[in-house]
Coordinates of C-alpha atoms and ligand atoms in Angstrom, one line a residue:
M1337 CA 50.2 10.6 40.1
L1338 CA 51.8 10.7 43.5
K1339 CA 54.3 8.0 45.0
L1340 CA 55.3 8.8 48.6
D1341 CA 59.3 7.6 49.3
E1342 CA 59.6 7.3 53.0
H1343 CA 63.5 6.1 52.2
T1344 CA 64.7 10.2 52.8
L1345 CA 63.1 9.9 56.5
E1346 CA 63.8 7.1 57.7
N1347 CA 66.9 7.9 59.6
I1348 CA 64.0 9.6 62.1
V1349 CA 60.9 7.9 61.1
S1350 CA 61.6 4.4 60.2
P1351 CA 59.5 1.8 58.4
K1352 CA 59.2 -0.1 61.2
D1353 CA 58.4 3.1 63.5
I1354 CA 55.2 3.4 61.5
A1355 CA 54.5 -0.4 61.2
E1356 CA 54.0 -0.3 64.9
H1357 CA 52.1 2.5 65.1
I1358 CA 49.6 1.4 62.5
A1359 CA 48.8 -1.0 64.3
I1360 CA 48.2 1.1 68.1
H1361 CA 45.6 3.1 65.9
K1362 CA 44.6 0.2 63.4
E1363 CA 41.3 -0.1 63.4
K1364 CA 40.5 3.4 63.7
L1365 CA 42.4 3.6 60.4
K1366 CA 40.3 0.9 59.4
K1367 CA 37.3 3.4 59.6
V1368 CA 38.5 6.1 58.2
Q1369 CA 39.3 4.3 55.6
Q1370 CA 35.4 2.8 55.0
G1371 CA 34.6 6.5 56.1
L1372 CA 32.6 5.3 58.6
I1373 CA 34.1 7.5 61.5
G1374 CA 34.1 11.6 62.0
A1375 CA 30.9 13.5 61.1
P1376 CA 29.0 11.9 59.0
A1377 CA 27.1 14.9 58.3
C1378 CA 31.4 16.2 57.0
L1379 CA 31.8 13.6 55.0
G1380 CA 30.3 13.8 51.5
W1381 CA 33.2 14.7 48.8
F1382 CA 34.9 10.7 50.2
N1383 CA 32.7 9.6 47.7
I1384 CA 33.7 10.5 43.8
P1385 CA 30.3 10.7 41.7
K1386 CA 29.8 7.1 40.0
D1387 CA 29.0 9.5 36.6
I1388 CA 31.7 11.6 36.1
D1389 CA 30.3 13.3 32.6
G1390 CA 27.0 13.8 34.2
Y1391 CA 28.2 15.2 37.5
V1392 CA 30.2 17.7 35.4
A1393 CA 27.9 18.9 32.6
P1394 CA 26.1 21.8 33.9
F1395 CA 29.5 23.0 35.4
I1396 CA 30.5 22.6 31.8
S1397 CA 27.3 24.4 29.7
L1398 CA 27.2 26.9 32.1
A1399 CA 30.5 28.0 31.5
E1400 CA 29.8 27.9 28.5
E1401 CA 27.0 30.3 28.8
V1402 CA 29.6 32.7 30.8
H1403 CA 32.2 32.6 28.0
K1404 CA 29.1 34.3 25.6
I1405 CA 28.8 37.8 27.9
A1406 CA 32.0 37.8 30.0
T1407 CA 35.4 38.7 28.9
T1408 CA 35.8 38.6 32.7
M1409 CA 34.9 36.4 35.4
I1410 CA 35.3 37.7 39.3
V1411 CA 35.5 35.2 42.4
V1412 CA 34.2 35.8 45.4
G1413 CA 35.3 34.0 47.8
I1414 CA 37.7 33.2 51.0
G1415 CA 39.7 30.0 52.0
G1416 CA 37.5 27.1 51.6
S1417 CA 36.7 28.5 48.8
N1418 CA 38.7 29.8 46.5
R1419 CA 42.3 28.4 46.7
G1420 CA 41.6 25.2 45.6
S1421 CA 40.2 26.6 41.8
M1422 CA 43.5 29.6 42.2
A1423 CA 45.9 26.4 42.4
V1424 CA 44.6 25.0 39.5
L1425 CA 44.2 28.1 37.2
Q1426 CA 48.4 29.1 38.7
A1427 CA 49.5 26.0 38.0
L1428 CA 47.6 25.0 34.3
H1429 CA 47.9 29.0 32.9
R1430 CA 50.8 28.5 29.8
K1431 CA 48.0 25.0 29.3
I1432 CA 44.4 26.8 28.9
S1433 CA 42.6 29.1 26.5
S1434 CA 39.3 31.0 27.2
P1435 CA 37.3 33.8 26.3
T1436 CA 37.1 34.6 29.9
K1437 CA 40.2 35.1 32.2
V1438 CA 38.6 34.1 35.2
V1439 CA 40.4 36.2 38.9
Y1440 CA 39.5 36.4 42.2
A1441 CA 38.1 39.0 45.2
G1442 CA 37.2 39.0 48.9
D1443 CA 39.8 37.3 50.1
T1444 CA 40.7 40.1 51.9
L1445 CA 39.3 44.1 52.9
S1446 CA 41.8 45.4 51.5
A1447 CA 40.6 48.6 49.4
A1448 CA 43.4 48.9 46.8
K1449 CA 42.7 44.9 45.8
L1450 CA 39.0 46.5 45.9
K1451 CA 39.4 49.4 43.2
D1452 CA 41.7 46.8 41.1
I1453 CA 38.3 44.7 41.1
L1454 CA 36.6 47.9 40.3
H1455 CA 39.1 48.7 37.8
I1456 CA 38.0 45.4 35.9
I1457 CA 34.8 46.0 35.9
E1458 CA 34.4 49.5 34.6
N1459 CA 36.4 48.2 32.0
E1460 CA 35.7 44.6 30.6
E1461 CA 32.7 42.1 30.1
V1462 CA 31.7 41.3 33.8
V1463 CA 30.2 38.1 35.2
L1464 CA 29.8 37.8 38.8
D1465 CA 30.2 34.4 41.3
I1466 CA 30.1 34.8 44.9
I1467 CA 31.1 31.2 46.8
A1468 CA 29.9 31.4 49.9
K1469 CA 28.5 27.6 52.0
D1470 CA 28.0 30.6 54.9
F1471 CA 27.0 33.6 53.3
N1472 CA 27.7 35.7 56.6
T1473 CA 31.8 36.2 56.5
L1474 CA 32.7 40.1 56.5
E1475 CA 34.8 39.7 53.6
P1476 CA 33.7 38.3 50.8
G1477 CA 30.1 39.2 51.8
I1478 CA 30.8 43.5 51.5
T1479 CA 32.5 43.1 48.4
F1480 CA 30.2 41.0 47.0
R1481 CA 27.9 44.5 47.5
M1482 CA 30.3 46.7 46.5
L1483 CA 30.7 44.7 42.7
R1484 CA 27.3 43.8 43.3
T1485 CA 26.3 47.9 42.8
A1486 CA 29.2 48.0 40.3
I1487 CA 27.7 46.3 38.0
Q1488 CA 24.1 47.1 39.0
E1489 CA 25.5 50.8 37.7
K1490 CA 26.9 49.1 34.6
Y1491 CA 24.1 46.5 33.3
G1492 CA 21.5 47.9 35.0
D1493 CA 18.0 46.2 35.6
K1494 CA 19.8 43.3 34.3
Y1495 CA 22.9 42.8 36.2
N1496 CA 21.2 39.9 37.7
Q1497 CA 22.0 37.7 34.7
R1498 CA 26.2 38.4 35.0
V1499 CA 25.4 37.2 38.7
I1500 CA 25.9 33.7 39.9
V1501 CA 26.3 32.7 43.5
T1502 CA 27.3 29.3 45.1
G1503 CA 26.5 28.5 48.4
S1504 CA 23.5 26.9 50.7
Y1505 CA 20.0 27.1 51.2
G1506 CA 18.5 29.2 54.1
P1507 CA 17.2 32.2 55.7
G1508 CA 20.0 34.9 55.1
Q1509 CA 21.8 32.5 52.3
L1510 CA 22.8 32.7 48.9
Y1511 CA 19.8 30.7 47.3
E1512 CA 17.1 32.8 48.8
L1513 CA 19.6 36.1 47.5
A1514 CA 19.0 33.7 44.7
Q1515 CA 15.7 33.6 44.5
K1516 CA 14.3 36.9 45.7
H1517 CA 17.2 39.0 42.4
G1518 CA 17.2 36.3 40.2
Y1519 CA 20.4 35.0 40.4
T1520 CA 22.1 31.6 39.6
F1521 CA 22.2 29.1 41.6
L1522 CA 24.9 26.6 42.0
E1523 CA 25.0 24.2 45.2
F1524 CA 27.3 24.2 48.2
P1525 CA 26.8 20.5 48.9
E1526 CA 25.8 21.0 52.3
N1527 CA 27.6 18.2 54.0
I1528 CA 31.4 19.3 52.0
G1529 CA 33.1 22.1 54.2
G1530 CA 35.4 24.9 52.4
R1531 CA 38.4 23.0 52.4
F1532 CA 37.1 20.3 51.0
S1533 CA 35.3 21.5 48.9
V1534 CA 37.4 22.2 45.9
L1535 CA 35.9 19.0 43.8
T1536 CA 32.3 20.8 43.8
A1537 CA 30.4 23.4 41.9
V1538 CA 33.1 25.4 44.2
G1539 CA 35.9 24.7 42.5
L1540 CA 34.9 22.9 39.5
F1541 CA 32.6 26.1 37.5
P1542 CA 35.5 28.3 37.8
M1543 CA 38.0 25.6 36.3
A1544 CA 35.6 25.8 33.7
V1545 CA 35.6 28.9 33.3
A1546 CA 39.2 29.7 32.4
G1547 CA 38.9 25.7 30.2
V1548 CA 40.3 23.8 32.1
N1549 CA 38.9 20.3 31.9
I1550 CA 37.4 18.8 34.6
R1551 CA 36.4 15.6 33.5
R1552 CA 39.8 15.3 33.9
V1553 CA 40.0 16.4 37.1
M1554 CA 37.5 14.7 38.5
E1555 CA 39.5 11.0 37.2
G1556 CA 42.1 12.6 39.1
A1557 CA 40.2 12.5 41.4
K1558 CA 39.0 8.9 41.8
A1559 CA 42.6 7.2 40.4
A1560 CA 43.2 8.5 44.2
E1561 CA 39.6 7.5 46.0
H1562 CA 41.1 3.7 45.0
Y1563 CA 43.9 4.1 45.7
V1564 CA 43.0 4.5 49.3
K1565 CA 40.1 3.2 49.6
T1566 CA 41.6 0.2 48.1
T1567 CA 45.1 -0.4 49.4
E1568 CA 46.1 -2.3 52.2
I1569 CA 46.3 0.2 55.5
E1570 CA 49.7 -1.4 55.9
D1571 CA 51.0 -0.7 52.4
N1572 CA 48.6 3.0 51.7
S1573 CA 50.5 5.8 51.5
A1574 CA 48.4 7.9 52.5
V1575 CA 48.3 6.1 55.5
R1576 CA 51.6 5.6 55.9
Y1577 CA 52.3 9.3 55.3
A1578 CA 49.4 10.4 57.9
I1579 CA 50.8 8.1 60.8
S1580 CA 54.6 9.4 59.9
R1581 CA 53.2 12.7 60.3
S1582 CA 52.3 12.3 64.0
L1583 CA 55.6 10.3 64.1
L1584 CA 57.9 13.7 64.0
F1585 CA 55.5 15.7 66.1
D1586 CA 56.4 13.4 68.5
K1587 CA 60.5 13.7 68.0
G1588 CA 59.9 17.0 68.0
F1589 CA 58.8 18.5 65.0
K1590 CA 56.5 21.1 65.3
V1591 CA 56.0 22.7 61.7
E1592 CA 56.2 21.0 58.2
S1593 CA 56.7 22.9 55.0
L1594 CA 55.7 21.7 51.7
V1595 CA 58.4 22.4 49.3
L1596 CA 57.3 23.2 45.8
F1597 CA 60.0 23.9 43.0
E1598 CA 57.8 25.2 40.8
P1599 CA 56.4 29.4 41.1
D1600 CA 53.4 28.1 40.1
L1601 CA 52.7 25.9 42.3
I1602 CA 52.5 29.2 45.2
H1603 CA 49.3 28.4 45.6
L1604 CA 49.1 24.6 45.2
G1605 CA 50.6 25.2 48.8
R1606 CA 48.3 27.6 50.1
W1607 CA 46.1 25.3 49.5
W1608 CA 47.7 22.1 52.0
V1609 CA 48.6 24.2 54.2
Q1610 CA 44.7 25.8 54.7
L1611 CA 43.8 22.0 54.5
F1612 CA 45.8 21.2 57.4
A1613 CA 45.8 24.1 59.3
E1614 CA 41.9 23.9 59.5
S1615 CA 41.7 20.8 59.7
E1616 CA 44.3 19.5 62.3
G1617 CA 45.3 23.0 64.3
K1618 CA 42.6 22.0 67.2
T1619 CA 45.1 20.6 69.6
P1620 CA 49.0 21.1 71.1
R1621 CA 49.5 18.4 69.4
A1622 CA 49.0 19.7 65.6
L1623 CA 51.8 20.1 62.8
F1624 CA 52.0 23.6 62.0
P1625 CA 51.6 23.7 57.7
T1626 CA 54.2 26.0 56.2
S1627 CA 54.9 26.2 52.2
F1628 CA 58.6 26.8 51.0
M1629 CA 59.6 28.0 47.0
N1630 CA 62.8 27.2 46.7
S1631 CA 65.3 28.3 45.4
D1632 CA 64.0 31.8 46.8
D1633 CA 63.3 30.6 49.9
L1634 CA 67.2 28.2 50.4
H1635 CA 68.3 31.7 50.1
A1636 CA 66.3 32.9 52.8
V1637 CA 64.5 29.8 55.7
G1638 CA 67.1 27.4 54.0
Q1639 CA 69.3 28.9 56.3
Y1640 CA 67.6 28.7 59.5
I1641 CA 67.1 25.3 58.1
Q1642 CA 70.4 24.8 57.6
E1643 CA 71.4 26.0 61.4
G1644 CA 68.5 26.7 63.1
P1645 CA 66.6 25.2 66.1
L1646 CA 65.6 20.9 63.9
W1647 CA 62.1 21.5 64.9
I1648 CA 61.4 21.9 61.0
A1649 CA 59.7 19.4 58.6
E1650 CA 60.4 19.5 54.8
T1651 CA 57.8 17.0 52.9
F1652 CA 59.7 17.9 49.2
L1653 CA 56.9 17.5 46.2
H1654 CA 59.0 16.4 43.0
L1655 CA 56.7 17.9 40.7
F1656 CA 58.0 19.7 37.5
F1657 CA 56.8 21.9 34.5
E1658 CA 58.9 20.2 31.6
N1659 CA 61.0 22.9 29.7
K1660 CA 63.3 20.3 27.2
D1661 CA 63.8 23.2 24.4
C1662 CA 65.5 25.3 27.1
I1663 CA 69.5 24.5 26.6
I1664 CA 71.8 26.9 28.0
P1665 CA 74.3 28.7 25.1
D1666 CA 77.7 29.5 25.3
S1667 CA 78.8 33.1 26.3
S1668 CA 82.3 33.6 25.0
V1669 CA 82.7 36.5 25.5
V1670 CA 81.3 37.2 28.3
Q1671 CA 83.6 35.7 30.3
D1672 CA 79.9 35.4 33.9
G1673 CA 81.9 32.1 35.0
F1674 CA 79.0 29.9 33.8
D1675 CA 80.8 27.6 31.3
Y1676 CA 80.4 24.7 33.8
I1677 CA 76.7 24.2 32.9
T1678 CA 76.8 25.6 29.4
G1679 CA 74.3 23.1 26.2
K1680 CA 72.6 21.7 29.8
N1681 CA 69.3 22.0 30.0
F1682 CA 67.1 24.5 32.4
D1683 CA 64.8 21.5 33.6
H1684 CA 68.7 20.2 34.7
L1685 CA 69.3 22.9 37.3
N1686 CA 65.8 23.0 38.6
L1687 CA 66.4 19.0 39.6
S1688 CA 69.9 19.4 40.5
V1689 CA 69.0 22.0 43.3
Y1690 CA 65.8 19.5 44.2
N1691 CA 68.1 17.6 44.7
A1692 CA 71.2 19.2 46.4
A1693 CA 68.8 20.8 49.0
L1694 CA 67.2 17.6 50.2
Q1695 CA 70.4 15.8 51.0
A1696 CA 71.2 19.1 52.1
H1697 CA 68.7 19.1 54.7
K1698 CA 68.6 14.8 55.0
D1699 CA 72.6 15.6 56.1
R1700 CA 71.9 18.0 58.9
G1701 CA 68.8 15.8 59.8
V1702 CA 66.0 17.5 58.9
A1703 CA 62.8 15.1 58.2
C1704 CA 62.7 14.9 55.7
T1705 CA 59.5 13.4 52.8
Q1706 CA 59.6 13.2 49.6
F1707 CA 56.1 12.9 47.1
I1708 CA 56.7 13.0 43.1
G1709 CA 54.0 13.6 40.6
K1710 CA 54.1 12.0 37.7
A1711 CA 53.2 15.9 35.1
I1712 CA 51.6 18.8 35.9
E1713 CA 48.3 18.6 34.1
P1714 CA 44.6 18.7 35.3
E1715 CA 44.3 14.7 37.0
F1716 CA 47.3 16.1 39.2
F1717 CA 45.3 18.1 40.8
G1718 CA 41.9 15.6 41.2
Y1719 CA 44.2 13.3 42.2
F1720 CA 46.5 15.6 44.8
F1721 CA 43.3 17.0 46.3
Y1722 CA 41.8 13.5 47.5
Y1723 CA 44.7 12.1 48.0
F1724 CA 45.1 15.7 51.1
F1725 CA 41.7 15.4 51.7
F1726 CA 42.1 11.9 52.9
V1727 CA 45.6 12.7 54.6
S1728 CA 43.8 14.9 56.6
Y1729 CA 41.2 13.0 57.2
A1730 CA 42.8 10.1 59.0
S1731 CA 45.7 12.5 60.7
G1732 CA 42.6 14.5 62.2
I1733 CA 40.9 11.1 63.7
I1734 CA 45.0 9.8 64.7
L1735 CA 45.1 12.9 66.6
D1736 CA 41.4 12.5 68.1
V1737 CA 39.7 15.8 66.6
N1738 CA 37.6 16.7 64.3
P1739 CA 38.6 16.9 60.8
F1740 CA 35.8 19.4 59.6
D1741 CA 35.3 21.9 61.6
Q1742 CA 36.8 25.6 62.6
N1743 CA 35.2 27.2 65.4
G1744 CA 39.0 29.1 66.2
V1745 CA 38.2 31.5 63.0
E1746 CA 34.6 32.7 64.5
D1747 CA 37.1 34.4 67.5
Y1748 CA 38.7 37.6 65.2
K1749 CA 34.9 37.5 63.5
K1750 CA 33.6 38.5 67.1
N1751 CA 36.1 41.6 67.3
M1752 CA 35.4 42.7 64.4
Y1753 CA 31.9 42.1 64.8
T1754 CA 32.4 45.0 67.8
I1755 CA 34.2 46.7 66.5
L1756 CA 31.9 47.5 63.3
G1757 CA 28.9 47.7 66.0
K1758 CA 27.3 44.3 64.1
N1759 CA 25.2 43.8 67.3
K1760 CA 24.3 47.4 68.8
Ligands
LIG2890 O1 37.2 24.9 55.1 C1 36.1 25.7 55.4 O2 35.1 25.7 55.6 C2 36.3 27.1 55.4 O3 38.3 27.8 55.0 C3 35.8 28.0 54.6 O4 35.7 27.6 53.4 C4 36.1 29.9 54.6 O5 35.8 30.3 56.4 C5 35.0 30.7 53.8 O6 33.6 30.5 54.6 P1 32.6 30.5 53.6 O7 32.4 29.3 52.3 O8 31.6 30.1 54.8 O9 32.2 31.8 53.5

């Protein structure tokens, strides 16, 4: 479902370099492959449940209940609590249908965005899905209050039948609120961090509400799990890619961009950025992850890539929608200068710009890696998520950091608490 093509990278990182560095880290990597290194309390994502049907059934049946009462479900969450399902819904929106639309809130303190959501509450039948592993973060927490007040006004005492919370046990956490106020509770597993949580209630339930076949998502994750755990370390593309990333840093590449060519994959890029930024961004040796969307970015950052400093590596994702029926007509009356592509399929143009950009950047000396994806289907996302969980776990261990914490995020929160007078 996702194949690594290293040959475009060979001018910068050779198969020999990769093999040598795999040998150096082999003992650690073998432990990564078995989930025997790093914080065991954070490896809940490592084993995909064996009984996929049984695992997804409660999310599907709760989604069916939501379909009966809501035209819109508002997912309130930030970071790992929303990016995964957002990525899948954006990419599959043309292929899915559901009586209930899913929208997102709680990842900003913008009042303008909040008012858009309040407007939805006025005009639609809604359900809220509040997602927070630690229900202390201000953005989702205060958004919940604002939206809850609005639905209390609209639905009265029975508003609680329209609140689903995905969270943790313990004082002040969402389980306690659910018990006190009669909300439906879904567990945010204790041993899975936010950015590793898309294959739990956090991501799967909103996907099910939006009409995604979440069993197929999990089948894809299972396939990735099988691949990364059973392929010999030396041949394992997830390991090879993790090693090549650290070699790129040593060769002067400080930034890695996931390069996309389908605008509906922007949120997938954002998910990937968060995964690597929060998992690795705790040592001076971490690549800064970002994402470009071409063709548009070829007319923006493309200039910098082609003639600016050579410190940005690019990881091209060869993944496209198929639209065989989009043929370019002739234009004999208006002579627009584009006759050289008359009769070609539009898909062919996107593929051409992909190849053209890859070649130009490689020729310039940019470190270019490729992942070839098969089809933009539910299985692909499960595969992609699990595969990159594993890469970031392996990368974090190679970098000697704990890939599962994100203590740096607390600093802005502390300042904000001071500004807002939380502890007075
Ligand atoms: O990956 C992570 O753990 C973080 O990005 C969290 O998902 C994010 O900070 C939101 O945390 P919470 O769900 O506790 O509100």
